[in-house]
Amino acid sequence: MHVPDGFINAPVSAATGVVAACAIAVSLRGARRELAGTALAGDGEPGGERTAPLAGLVAAFIFAVQMLNFPVAAGTSGHLLGGALAAILVGPCTGVLCVSVVLLMQGILFADGGLTALGVNITDMAIVTTVVAYGVFRGLLKVLPRGRRSITGAAFVAALLSVPAAAVAFTLLYAIGGTTDVSLGKVATAMIGVHLLIGIGEAVITALTVGAVIAVRPDLVYGARGLTRQRLRLRVDGELIDLPAAPDAPAAEPEPVAAAPRTSRRALWITGLVTSLVLAGFVSFYASANPDGLEKVAADHGIDRTVEEHASADSPLADYGVKDVGDARLSGGLAGVIGVGATVVAGSAVFWAVRRRRAPEAS
């Protein structure tokens, strides 16, 4: 759903740039709390500091998976937006920053998503998806039984709804600042319809990823903090003795689920990075070549008549290929690996700086 230059007029693009800048500023403050473990909803779980090493990796993983377009309808494909996944894994404010880093890398290095439309893309793909997804996720957890299955199920629904929400947001921006005279009703129907289908793929990827991390390190999943088990006690000779808790039982007293993580943070980080490199460097070659939802709608309804050439069209990595490398498989794979590396470095630098600024405030 990367909006190119020319779809939205200059005033609205500038306005969304201001919105994006303000949201990033707010997210930087929120991310400091999330990464320091103080932005918790009263559960007292001291684990936020562990989130920081994952944040750069989450950005790189989202970059990699966004290269894997999957078919959703005749001649149309979709790809992960990532707002729901990032918000649940590392927190909503940190999630906004993760997706923003990805969009910035894609726009500058790969000519994907217009540079003058960067504010539009951050507003639509980073802010809207993250806010909607995390709001739905937290709302569902308030009514579902406390357990790992609830976390995964809530992640599925939140991701599913975040994608059509982004389609609605684009439609509203088009209604205000669209540069063509295409019927708003046609745009809305086409955008929401195809992105409901794309949302299913988003939901599956998000739920599988969140479930996989929860299986090995639930203490590192921001959305799973406060996940507790019931502590059972037996009175023997006037003394209370703790008994093993029943799996997924309602919480009577707070007790962390993952007292003994199955894998170290370093092992998880390395596994995630290797997975991202494999997805971007190898699996991406087999992704669907069909246009994504927005590209298809734009082509079918003439919105793309006003598209402008990307400012980074001459980039050596434009269109996810390495310039002067003739072999398509090798060119795309190298571009994917470079993209993952650049994103994990940029993302890690951002979140390292966020943590560094937090330290003096806390002292």
PDB file of C-alpha atoms in Angstrom, residues 194-344:
ATOM      1  CA  VAL A 194      -9.287  -6.021  -1.754  1.00  0.00           C
ATOM      2  CA  HIS A 195      -7.693  -5.046   1.555  1.00  0.00           C
ATOM      3  CA  LEU A 196     -10.164  -7.151   3.499  1.00  0.00           C
ATOM      4  CA  LEU A 197      -8.612 -10.091   1.653  1.00  0.00           C
ATOM      5  CA  ILE A 198      -5.085  -8.816   2.236  1.00  0.00           C
ATOM      6  CA  GLY A 199      -5.988  -8.468   5.912  1.00  0.00           C
ATOM      7  CA  ILE A 200      -6.411 -12.231   6.142  1.00  0.00           C
ATOM      8  CA  GLY A 201      -2.810 -12.735   5.070  1.00  0.00           C
ATOM      9  CA  GLU A 202      -1.683 -10.023   7.478  1.00  0.00           C
ATOM     10  CA  ALA A 203      -3.579 -11.745  10.285  1.00  0.00           C
ATOM     11  CA  VAL A 204      -2.068 -15.163   9.570  1.00  0.00           C
ATOM     12  CA  ILE A 205       1.504 -13.817   9.428  1.00  0.00           C
ATOM     13  CA  THR A 206       1.023 -11.745  12.572  1.00  0.00           C
ATOM     14  CA  ALA A 207      -0.579 -14.534  14.599  1.00  0.00           C
ATOM     15  CA  LEU A 208       2.062 -17.081  13.561  1.00  0.00           C
ATOM     16  CA  THR A 209       4.922 -14.725  14.390  1.00  0.00           C
ATOM     17  CA  VAL A 210       3.485 -13.617  17.737  1.00  0.00           C
ATOM     18  CA  GLY A 211       2.686 -17.229  18.614  1.00  0.00           C
ATOM     19  CA  ALA A 212       6.221 -18.340  17.749  1.00  0.00           C
ATOM     20  CA  VAL A 213       7.833 -15.685  19.954  1.00  0.00           C
ATOM     21  CA  ILE A 214       5.418 -16.350  22.820  1.00  0.00           C
ATOM     22  CA  ALA A 215       6.271 -20.048  22.622  1.00  0.00           C
ATOM     23  CA  VAL A 216       9.936 -19.395  23.433  1.00  0.00           C
ATOM     24  CA  ARG A 217      10.100 -15.972  25.124  1.00  0.00           C
ATOM     25  CA  PRO A 218       6.684 -14.635  26.206  1.00  0.00           C
ATOM     26  CA  ASP A 219       8.477 -12.208  28.514  1.00  0.00           C
ATOM     27  CA  LEU A 220       9.779 -10.382  25.428  1.00  0.00           C
ATOM     28  CA  VAL A 221       6.317  -9.816  23.908  1.00  0.00           C
ATOM     29  CA  TYR A 222       5.016  -6.407  24.955  1.00  0.00           C
ATOM     30  CA  GLY A 223       1.399  -7.392  24.426  1.00  0.00           C
ATOM     31  CA  ALA A 224       1.811 -10.456  26.644  1.00  0.00           C
ATOM     32  CA  ARG A 225       3.024  -8.593  29.715  1.00  0.00           C
ATOM     33  CA  GLY A 226       0.735  -9.245  32.600  1.00  0.00           C
ATOM     34  CA  LEU A 227      -0.141 -12.674  31.214  1.00  0.00           C
ATOM     35  CA  THR A 228      -0.468 -14.639  34.460  1.00  0.00           C
ATOM     36  CA  ARG A 229      -1.390 -17.978  35.859  1.00  0.00           C
ATOM     37  CA  GLN A 230      -3.318 -18.776  38.931  1.00  0.00           C
ATOM     38  CA  ARG A 231      -1.158 -19.530  41.922  1.00  0.00           C
ATOM     39  CA  LEU A 232      -2.670 -22.424  43.859  1.00  0.00           C
ATOM     40  CA  ARG A 233      -1.855 -22.858  47.546  1.00  0.00           C
ATOM     41  CA  LEU A 234      -2.414 -25.637  50.018  1.00  0.00           C
ATOM     42  CA  ARG A 235      -2.457 -25.021  53.765  1.00  0.00           C
ATOM     43  CA  VAL A 236      -0.319 -27.604  55.599  1.00  0.00           C
ATOM     44  CA  ASP A 237       0.133 -27.326  59.362  1.00  0.00           C
ATOM     45  CA  GLY A 238      -0.969 -23.718  59.210  1.00  0.00           C
ATOM     46  CA  GLU A 239       1.466 -22.790  56.389  1.00  0.00           C
ATOM     47  CA  LEU A 240       0.606 -21.982  52.774  1.00  0.00           C
ATOM     48  CA  ILE A 241       2.523 -24.030  50.184  1.00  0.00           C
ATOM     49  CA  ASP A 242       2.539 -22.962  46.526  1.00  0.00           C
ATOM     50  CA  LEU A 243       1.341 -25.582  44.050  1.00  0.00           C
ATOM     51  CA  PRO A 244       1.987 -25.620  40.272  1.00  0.00           C
ATOM     52  CA  ALA A 245      -0.402 -23.324  38.406  1.00  0.00           C
ATOM     53  CA  ALA A 246      -2.935 -24.651  35.939  1.00  0.00           C
ATOM     54  CA  PRO A 247      -2.093 -23.692  32.337  1.00  0.00           C
ATOM     55  CA  ASP A 248      -4.030 -20.683  31.024  1.00  0.00           C
ATOM     56  CA  ALA A 249      -6.001 -20.393  34.253  1.00  0.00           C
ATOM     57  CA  PRO A 250      -7.442 -17.014  35.313  1.00  0.00           C
ATOM     58  CA  ALA A 251      -5.108 -14.941  37.409  1.00  0.00           C
ATOM     59  CA  ALA A 252      -5.565 -14.894  41.151  1.00  0.00           C
ATOM     60  CA  GLU A 253      -2.165 -13.367  41.950  1.00  0.00           C
ATOM     61  CA  PRO A 254       0.367 -11.986  39.468  1.00  0.00           C
ATOM     62  CA  GLU A 255       2.991 -14.502  38.505  1.00  0.00           C
ATOM     63  CA  PRO A 256       5.082 -14.350  35.315  1.00  0.00           C
ATOM     64  CA  VAL A 257       4.305 -17.111  32.816  1.00  0.00           C
ATOM     65  CA  ALA A 258       7.855 -17.478  31.603  1.00  0.00           C
ATOM     66  CA  ALA A 259       9.955 -17.916  34.704  1.00  0.00           C
ATOM     67  CA  ALA A 260      12.421 -20.051  32.737  1.00  0.00           C
ATOM     68  CA  PRO A 261      12.687 -18.882  29.089  1.00  0.00           C
ATOM     69  CA  ARG A 262      13.413 -21.628  26.605  1.00  0.00           C
ATOM     70  CA  THR A 263      15.971 -19.626  24.654  1.00  0.00           C
ATOM     71  CA  SER A 264      18.281 -16.690  25.273  1.00  0.00           C
ATOM     72  CA  ARG A 265      17.664 -13.222  23.900  1.00  0.00           C
ATOM     73  CA  ARG A 266      20.820 -13.487  21.818  1.00  0.00           C
ATOM     74  CA  ALA A 267      19.703 -16.782  20.282  1.00  0.00           C
ATOM     75  CA  LEU A 268      16.280 -15.343  19.524  1.00  0.00           C
ATOM     76  CA  TRP A 269      17.819 -12.242  17.938  1.00  0.00           C
ATOM     77  CA  ILE A 270      20.196 -14.297  15.783  1.00  0.00           C
ATOM     78  CA  THR A 271      17.393 -16.640  14.728  1.00  0.00           C
ATOM     79  CA  GLY A 272      15.185 -13.689  13.812  1.00  0.00           C
ATOM     80  CA  LEU A 273      17.934 -11.994  11.815  1.00  0.00           C
ATOM     81  CA  VAL A 274      18.818 -15.177   9.913  1.00  0.00           C
ATOM     82  CA  THR A 275      15.139 -15.761   9.182  1.00  0.00           C
ATOM     83  CA  SER A 276      14.798 -12.197   7.864  1.00  0.00           C
ATOM     84  CA  LEU A 277      17.859 -12.596   5.645  1.00  0.00           C
ATOM     85  CA  VAL A 278      16.574 -15.883   4.222  1.00  0.00           C
ATOM     86  CA  LEU A 279      13.123 -14.432   3.551  1.00  0.00           C
ATOM     87  CA  ALA A 280      14.448 -11.299   1.862  1.00  0.00           C
ATOM     88  CA  GLY A 281      17.443 -12.883   0.153  1.00  0.00           C
ATOM     89  CA  PHE A 282      15.912 -16.141  -1.089  1.00  0.00           C
ATOM     90  CA  VAL A 283      12.184 -16.624  -0.505  1.00  0.00           C
ATOM     91  CA  SER A 284      11.336 -13.189  -1.938  1.00  0.00           C
ATOM     92  CA  PHE A 285      12.274 -14.445  -5.414  1.00  0.00           C
ATOM     93  CA  TYR A 286       9.173 -16.633  -5.339  1.00  0.00           C
ATOM     94  CA  ALA A 287       6.794 -13.868  -4.202  1.00  0.00           C
ATOM     95  CA  SER A 288       3.841 -12.924  -6.375  1.00  0.00           C
ATOM     96  CA  ALA A 289       4.715 -10.509  -9.179  1.00  0.00           C
ATOM     97  CA  ASN A 290       1.149  -9.186  -9.363  1.00  0.00           C
ATOM     98  CA  PRO A 291       0.536  -5.554  -8.336  1.00  0.00           C
ATOM     99  CA  ASP A 292      -0.507  -5.034  -4.734  1.00  0.00           C
ATOM    100  CA  GLY A 293      -3.946  -3.839  -3.713  1.00  0.00           C
ATOM    101  CA  LEU A 294      -3.335  -0.114  -4.110  1.00  0.00           C
ATOM    102  CA  GLU A 295      -1.430  -0.513  -7.383  1.00  0.00           C
ATOM    103  CA  LYS A 296      -4.231  -2.653  -8.821  1.00  0.00           C
ATOM    104  CA  VAL A 297      -6.975  -0.249  -7.767  1.00  0.00           C
ATOM    105  CA  ALA A 298      -4.976   2.708  -9.099  1.00  0.00           C
ATOM    106  CA  ALA A 299      -4.424   1.014 -12.470  1.00  0.00           C
ATOM    107  CA  ASP A 300      -8.027  -0.175 -12.809  1.00  0.00           C
ATOM    108  CA  HIS A 301      -9.570   3.204 -11.982  1.00  0.00           C
ATOM    109  CA  GLY A 302      -7.032   5.580 -13.495  1.00  0.00           C
ATOM    110  CA  ILE A 303      -5.650   6.996 -10.256  1.00  0.00           C
ATOM    111  CA  ASP A 304      -2.130   6.298 -11.494  1.00  0.00           C
ATOM    112  CA  ARG A 305      -2.473   8.837 -14.326  1.00  0.00           C
ATOM    113  CA  THR A 306      -0.869  11.455 -12.102  1.00  0.00           C
ATOM    114  CA  VAL A 307       1.925   9.371 -10.634  1.00  0.00           C
ATOM    115  CA  GLU A 308       5.287  11.129 -10.633  1.00  0.00           C
ATOM    116  CA  GLU A 309       8.765   9.689 -11.101  1.00  0.00           C
ATOM    117  CA  HIS A 310      10.380   8.779  -7.825  1.00  0.00           C
ATOM    118  CA  ALA A 311      13.200  11.007  -6.637  1.00  0.00           C
ATOM    119  CA  SER A 312      15.282   7.876  -5.943  1.00  0.00           C
ATOM    120  CA  ALA A 313      14.490   6.206  -9.271  1.00  0.00           C
ATOM    121  CA  ASP A 314      18.207   6.175 -10.111  1.00  0.00           C
ATOM    122  CA  SER A 315      19.162   4.514  -6.829  1.00  0.00           C
ATOM    123  CA  PRO A 316      21.413   1.464  -7.327  1.00  0.00           C
ATOM    124  CA  LEU A 317      18.805  -0.516  -5.366  1.00  0.00           C
ATOM    125  CA  ALA A 318      15.675   0.873  -7.035  1.00  0.00           C
ATOM    126  CA  ASP A 319      12.835  -1.631  -7.475  1.00  0.00           C
ATOM    127  CA  TYR A 320      14.547  -4.097  -5.122  1.00  0.00           C
ATOM    128  CA  GLY A 321      17.364  -5.040  -7.439  1.00  0.00           C
ATOM    129  CA  VAL A 322      21.090  -4.287  -7.517  1.00  0.00           C
ATOM    130  CA  LYS A 323      22.078  -2.152 -10.480  1.00  0.00           C
ATOM    131  CA  ASP A 324      24.320  -3.833 -13.068  1.00  0.00           C
ATOM    132  CA  VAL A 325      23.683  -7.328 -11.656  1.00  0.00           C
ATOM    133  CA  GLY A 326      22.161  -9.197 -14.589  1.00  0.00           C
ATOM    134  CA  ASP A 327      20.889 -12.291 -12.825  1.00  0.00           C
ATOM    135  CA  ALA A 328      17.403 -11.458 -11.493  1.00  0.00           C
ATOM    136  CA  ARG A 329      17.574 -13.975  -8.654  1.00  0.00           C
ATOM    137  CA  LEU A 330      20.975 -12.752  -7.472  1.00  0.00           C
ATOM    138  CA  SER A 331      20.050  -9.081  -7.935  1.00  0.00           C
ATOM    139  CA  GLY A 332      16.835  -9.347  -5.916  1.00  0.00           C
ATOM    140  CA  GLY A 333      18.463 -11.483  -3.248  1.00  0.00           C
ATOM    141  CA  LEU A 334      21.358  -9.083  -2.750  1.00  0.00           C
ATOM    142  CA  ALA A 335      18.953  -6.143  -2.572  1.00  0.00           C
ATOM    143  CA  GLY A 336      16.899  -7.958   0.055  1.00  0.00           C
ATOM    144  CA  VAL A 337      19.948  -8.775   2.170  1.00  0.00           C
ATOM    145  CA  ILE A 338      21.197  -5.176   1.917  1.00  0.00           C
ATOM    146  CA  GLY A 339      17.760  -3.911   2.880  1.00  0.00           C
ATOM    147  CA  VAL A 340      17.537  -6.140   5.942  1.00  0.00           C
ATOM    148  CA  GLY A 341      21.034  -5.121   7.011  1.00  0.00           C
ATOM    149  CA  ALA A 342      20.374  -1.411   6.524  1.00  0.00           C
ATOM    150  CA  THR A 343      17.054  -1.602   8.352  1.00  0.00           C
ATOM    151  CA  VAL A 344      18.358  -3.512  11.347  1.00  0.00           C
TER     152      VAL A 344
END
